[in-house]
Amino acid sequence: MNEVTKETFKDDIKKFVEIENQKQIRLAILFENSLANSKDIRITEFKDKLYLQANYYNTLEEHKFEIDNLVNMYKQKLDKLFTACSNRYINIQKELASAVQSEIIVITNISINKENLEKALANADSERIRYYTNKINASIQKKLNYEVIINECNARLEKCIEQIEELAESVKMQEETSISEIKKNKFIEFISKIINKINNKKNFKNFILQPSEKYLDEVGEKVESSLETVYTQICEFAIQMQDNKTKINNAYNAMLAL
């Protein structure tokens, strides 16, 4: 068995920190990519459909400002939703970093107390043997408890990535809400184009503006409902983490008192 020295102990701690950091970097990249891609896909999808319909009714140039304004309103709603998701991710990440740091401190204390226990054993000091044995056992349990928190935080970070995809899907423009339906019959399409040129403004209002505003209202409702869920998750997580820390400290003190 290799002898554990102060240098090897430092190396072990360094490796532990590097492994955790790599996990966080990997998850952070996945989250940021999922966030950016989901938002960009939804905005591009919404904008393309508006532009397609505006071109069909020959209204793009005349009403481009209004259409871009609709797109901007949609973007603001998504920004509000995904900012809340980012806040949740950051809060979990902070708790994870705190738990990792606490585990490192506990591991260091275990190493120090093992040295003290060896001295007590060498001196046959029964009182100090019992004291340091209790401290080591209590610290080992404390370390295990922090590992539970670390694993849970990592699982929640992965769930945040899944949540982004779920929320992006919930605000997707469904086919039934499409602003207009392109006519396939060539004769009907030809007649429609003539009518569209005459009724340009009316068509823009009836087939682009009003359906889009209705769709944005629906998105707004979905966003508010999702925001309530996300903020509830943030609050519940904060309460749970505080409760976990209290339980860990209480369990540690109880074991010291044995």
Coordinates of C-alpha atoms in Angstrom, one line a residue:
M1 CA 0.0 0.0 0.0
N2 CA 1.4 3.4 -0.9
E3 CA 2.1 5.7 2.0
V4 CA -0.1 8.7 2.2
T5 CA 2.1 11.8 2.7
K6 CA 1.2 15.5 2.8
E7 CA 2.3 15.8 -0.8
T8 CA 0.2 12.8 -2.1
F9 CA -2.7 14.2 0.0
K10 CA -2.4 17.5 -1.7
D11 CA -2.2 15.8 -5.1
D12 CA -5.4 13.8 -4.3
I13 CA -7.2 17.0 -3.3
K14 CA -6.0 18.7 -6.5
K15 CA -7.3 15.8 -8.7
F16 CA -10.6 15.9 -6.9
V17 CA -11.0 19.6 -7.5
E18 CA -10.0 19.2 -11.2
I19 CA -12.5 16.4 -11.7
E20 CA -15.3 18.5 -10.2
N21 CA -14.3 21.5 -12.3
Q22 CA -14.3 19.5 -15.5
K23 CA -17.8 18.3 -14.6
Q24 CA -19.0 21.9 -14.1
I25 CA -17.4 23.1 -17.3
R26 CA -19.0 20.3 -19.3
L27 CA -22.4 20.9 -17.8
A28 CA -22.1 24.7 -18.2
I29 CA -21.2 24.4 -21.8
L30 CA -24.2 22.0 -22.4
F31 CA -26.5 24.4 -20.6
E32 CA -25.4 27.5 -22.4
N33 CA -25.5 25.8 -25.8
S34 CA -29.0 24.4 -25.1
L35 CA -30.2 27.8 -23.9
A36 CA -28.8 29.7 -26.9
N37 CA -29.9 27.1 -29.4
S38 CA -33.4 26.7 -28.0
K39 CA -34.0 30.5 -28.0
D40 CA -32.5 31.1 -31.4
I41 CA -34.5 28.2 -33.0
R42 CA -37.8 29.5 -31.6
I43 CA -37.1 33.1 -32.6
T44 CA -35.9 32.2 -36.1
E45 CA -38.9 29.9 -36.5
F46 CA -41.3 32.6 -35.5
K47 CA -39.6 35.3 -37.6
D48 CA -39.4 33.0 -40.7
K49 CA -43.1 32.2 -40.6
L50 CA -44.1 35.9 -40.3
Y51 CA -41.8 36.8 -43.2
L52 CA -43.1 34.0 -45.3
Q53 CA -46.8 35.0 -44.7
A54 CA -45.9 38.7 -45.2
N55 CA -44.3 37.9 -48.6
Y56 CA -47.3 35.8 -49.5
Y57 CA -49.6 38.9 -49.0
N58 CA -47.0 41.2 -50.5
T59 CA -46.8 43.2 -47.2
L60 CA -43.3 42.6 -46.0
E61 CA -41.8 45.9 -47.1
E62 CA -44.7 48.0 -46.0
H63 CA -45.1 46.3 -42.6
K64 CA -41.6 45.1 -41.9
F65 CA -41.3 47.4 -38.8
E66 CA -44.5 45.9 -37.3
I67 CA -43.5 42.4 -38.1
D68 CA -40.0 43.0 -36.5
N69 CA -41.8 44.4 -33.5
L70 CA -43.8 41.2 -33.1
V71 CA -40.5 39.2 -33.3
N72 CA -39.0 41.5 -30.7
M73 CA -42.0 41.0 -28.4
Y74 CA -41.6 37.3 -28.7
K75 CA -37.9 37.5 -28.0
Q76 CA -38.6 39.5 -24.8
K77 CA -40.9 36.8 -23.5
L78 CA -38.4 34.1 -24.2
D79 CA -35.6 36.2 -22.6
K80 CA -37.7 36.6 -19.5
L81 CA -38.3 32.8 -19.3
F82 CA -34.8 31.7 -20.0
T83 CA -33.2 34.3 -17.7
A84 CA -35.2 32.6 -14.8
C85 CA -33.8 29.3 -15.9
S86 CA -30.3 30.7 -15.9
N87 CA -30.8 32.0 -12.4
R88 CA -31.9 28.6 -11.3
Y89 CA -28.9 27.0 -12.8
I90 CA -26.5 29.6 -11.2
N91 CA -28.1 29.0 -7.8
I92 CA -27.6 25.3 -8.0
Q93 CA -24.1 25.8 -9.3
K94 CA -23.3 28.0 -6.3
E95 CA -24.6 25.4 -3.8
L96 CA -22.6 22.8 -5.6
A97 CA -19.4 24.9 -5.3
S98 CA -20.1 25.4 -1.6
A99 CA -20.6 21.7 -1.0
V100 CA -17.4 20.8 -2.9
Q101 CA -15.5 23.4 -0.8
S102 CA -17.0 22.0 2.4
E103 CA -16.1 18.5 1.4
I104 CA -12.5 19.5 0.8
I105 CA -12.3 21.1 4.3
V106 CA -13.8 17.9 5.8
I107 CA -11.2 15.7 4.0
T108 CA -8.4 18.0 5.2
N109 CA -9.7 17.7 8.8
I110 CA -9.9 13.9 8.5
S111 CA -6.2 13.9 7.5
I112 CA -5.2 16.2 10.3
N113 CA -7.2 14.2 12.9
K114 CA -5.7 10.9 11.7
E115 CA -2.2 12.3 12.5
N116 CA -3.5 13.4 15.9
L117 CA -5.0 10.0 16.5
E118 CA -1.7 8.3 15.7
K119 CA 0.1 10.5 18.2
A120 CA -2.6 9.7 20.8
L121 CA -2.2 6.0 20.1
A122 CA 1.6 6.3 20.5
N123 CA 1.1 8.0 23.9
A124 CA -1.6 5.5 24.9
D125 CA -3.8 8.6 25.7
S126 CA -7.3 6.9 25.9
E127 CA -9.2 10.2 26.3
R128 CA -7.6 11.7 23.2
I129 CA -7.9 8.4 21.3
R130 CA -11.7 8.5 21.9
Y131 CA -11.9 12.2 21.0
Y132 CA -10.1 11.9 17.7
T133 CA -11.7 8.6 16.8
N134 CA -15.1 10.3 17.2
K135 CA -14.0 13.3 15.2
I136 CA -12.8 11.1 12.3
N137 CA -15.9 9.0 12.3
A138 CA -18.1 12.2 12.4
S139 CA -16.1 13.8 9.6
I140 CA -16.3 10.7 7.4
Q141 CA -20.1 10.8 7.8
K142 CA -20.1 14.5 7.1
K143 CA -18.1 13.9 3.9
L144 CA -20.6 11.3 2.8
N145 CA -23.4 13.7 3.4
Y146 CA -21.7 16.4 1.3
E147 CA -21.3 13.8 -1.5
V148 CA -25.0 13.3 -1.4
I149 CA -25.5 17.1 -1.9
I150 CA -22.9 17.2 -4.7
N151 CA -24.5 14.3 -6.5
E152 CA -28.0 15.9 -6.2
C153 CA -26.7 19.2 -7.4
N154 CA -25.1 17.6 -10.5
A155 CA -28.4 15.8 -11.2
R156 CA -30.4 19.0 -10.9
L157 CA -28.0 20.8 -13.2
E158 CA -28.6 18.1 -15.8
K159 CA -32.3 18.5 -15.2
C160 CA -32.0 22.2 -15.9
I161 CA -30.7 21.4 -19.4
E162 CA -33.7 19.1 -19.9
Q163 CA -36.0 21.8 -18.7
I164 CA -34.7 24.3 -21.2
E165 CA -35.6 21.9 -24.0
E166 CA -39.1 21.2 -22.5
L167 CA -39.8 24.9 -22.1
A168 CA -38.6 25.7 -25.6
E169 CA -41.0 23.1 -26.9
S170 CA -43.9 24.5 -24.9
V171 CA -43.6 27.9 -26.7
K172 CA -43.1 26.5 -30.1
M173 CA -45.5 27.8 -32.8
Q174 CA -47.8 24.9 -33.6
E175 CA -49.1 24.3 -37.1
E176 CA -52.7 25.0 -36.1
T177 CA -51.7 28.5 -35.1
S178 CA -50.1 29.2 -38.5
I179 CA -51.0 32.7 -39.6
S180 CA -52.3 31.6 -43.0
E181 CA -52.5 28.6 -45.3
I182 CA -50.8 28.7 -48.6
K183 CA -53.3 27.7 -51.4
K184 CA -52.2 24.8 -53.5
N185 CA -54.8 25.2 -56.3
K186 CA -53.1 27.4 -58.9
F187 CA -56.3 29.1 -60.0
I188 CA -57.3 29.9 -56.5
E189 CA -53.8 31.1 -55.8
F190 CA -53.9 33.4 -58.8
I191 CA -57.2 34.9 -57.8
S192 CA -56.0 35.2 -54.2
K193 CA -52.9 37.2 -55.3
I194 CA -55.1 39.7 -57.1
I195 CA -57.4 40.1 -54.1
N196 CA -54.4 40.4 -51.8
K197 CA -53.0 43.3 -53.7
I198 CA -56.3 45.1 -53.4
N199 CA -56.9 44.2 -49.7
N200 CA -53.2 44.5 -48.6
K201 CA -53.8 46.2 -45.2
K202 CA -56.9 44.1 -44.4
N203 CA -55.0 40.9 -45.1
F204 CA -52.1 42.0 -43.0
K205 CA -54.3 42.7 -40.1
N206 CA -56.5 39.6 -40.4
F207 CA -53.9 37.0 -41.4
I208 CA -50.7 38.3 -39.8
L209 CA -51.1 40.9 -37.1
Q210 CA -54.2 39.6 -35.2
P211 CA -53.2 35.9 -35.2
S212 CA -49.6 36.8 -34.2
E213 CA -50.8 39.0 -31.3
K214 CA -53.1 36.2 -30.2
Y215 CA -50.2 33.7 -30.3
L216 CA -48.0 36.1 -28.3
D217 CA -50.7 36.3 -25.7
E218 CA -50.8 32.5 -25.5
V219 CA -47.0 32.5 -25.2
G220 CA -47.2 35.1 -22.5
E221 CA -49.5 32.9 -20.4
K222 CA -47.3 29.9 -20.9
V223 CA -44.2 31.9 -19.9
E224 CA -45.9 33.3 -16.7
S225 CA -47.0 29.8 -15.7
S226 CA -43.5 28.4 -16.4
L227 CA -41.9 31.3 -14.4
E228 CA -44.0 30.4 -11.4
T229 CA -42.8 26.8 -11.7
V230 CA -39.1 27.9 -12.0
Y231 CA -39.2 30.4 -9.1
T232 CA -40.9 27.8 -6.9
Q233 CA -38.1 25.3 -7.8
I234 CA -35.5 28.0 -6.9
C235 CA -37.2 28.7 -3.5
E236 CA -37.7 25.0 -2.7
F237 CA -34.1 24.2 -3.5
A238 CA -32.8 27.0 -1.3
I239 CA -34.9 25.7 1.6
Q240 CA -33.8 22.2 1.0
M241 CA -30.1 23.0 0.9
Q242 CA -30.4 25.1 4.1
D243 CA -32.2 22.2 5.8
N244 CA -29.5 19.7 4.6
K245 CA -26.7 21.9 6.0
T246 CA -28.4 22.1 9.3
K247 CA -28.9 18.3 9.4
I248 CA -25.3 17.7 8.5
N249 CA -24.0 19.9 11.3
N250 CA -26.5 18.4 13.8
A251 CA -25.4 14.9 12.9
Y252 CA -21.8 15.8 13.2
N253 CA -22.2 17.4 16.6
A254 CA -24.2 14.4 17.8
M255 CA -21.5 12.0 16.8
L256 CA -18.9 14.1 18.6
A257 CA -20.9 13.8 21.8
L258 CA -20.8 10.0 21.8

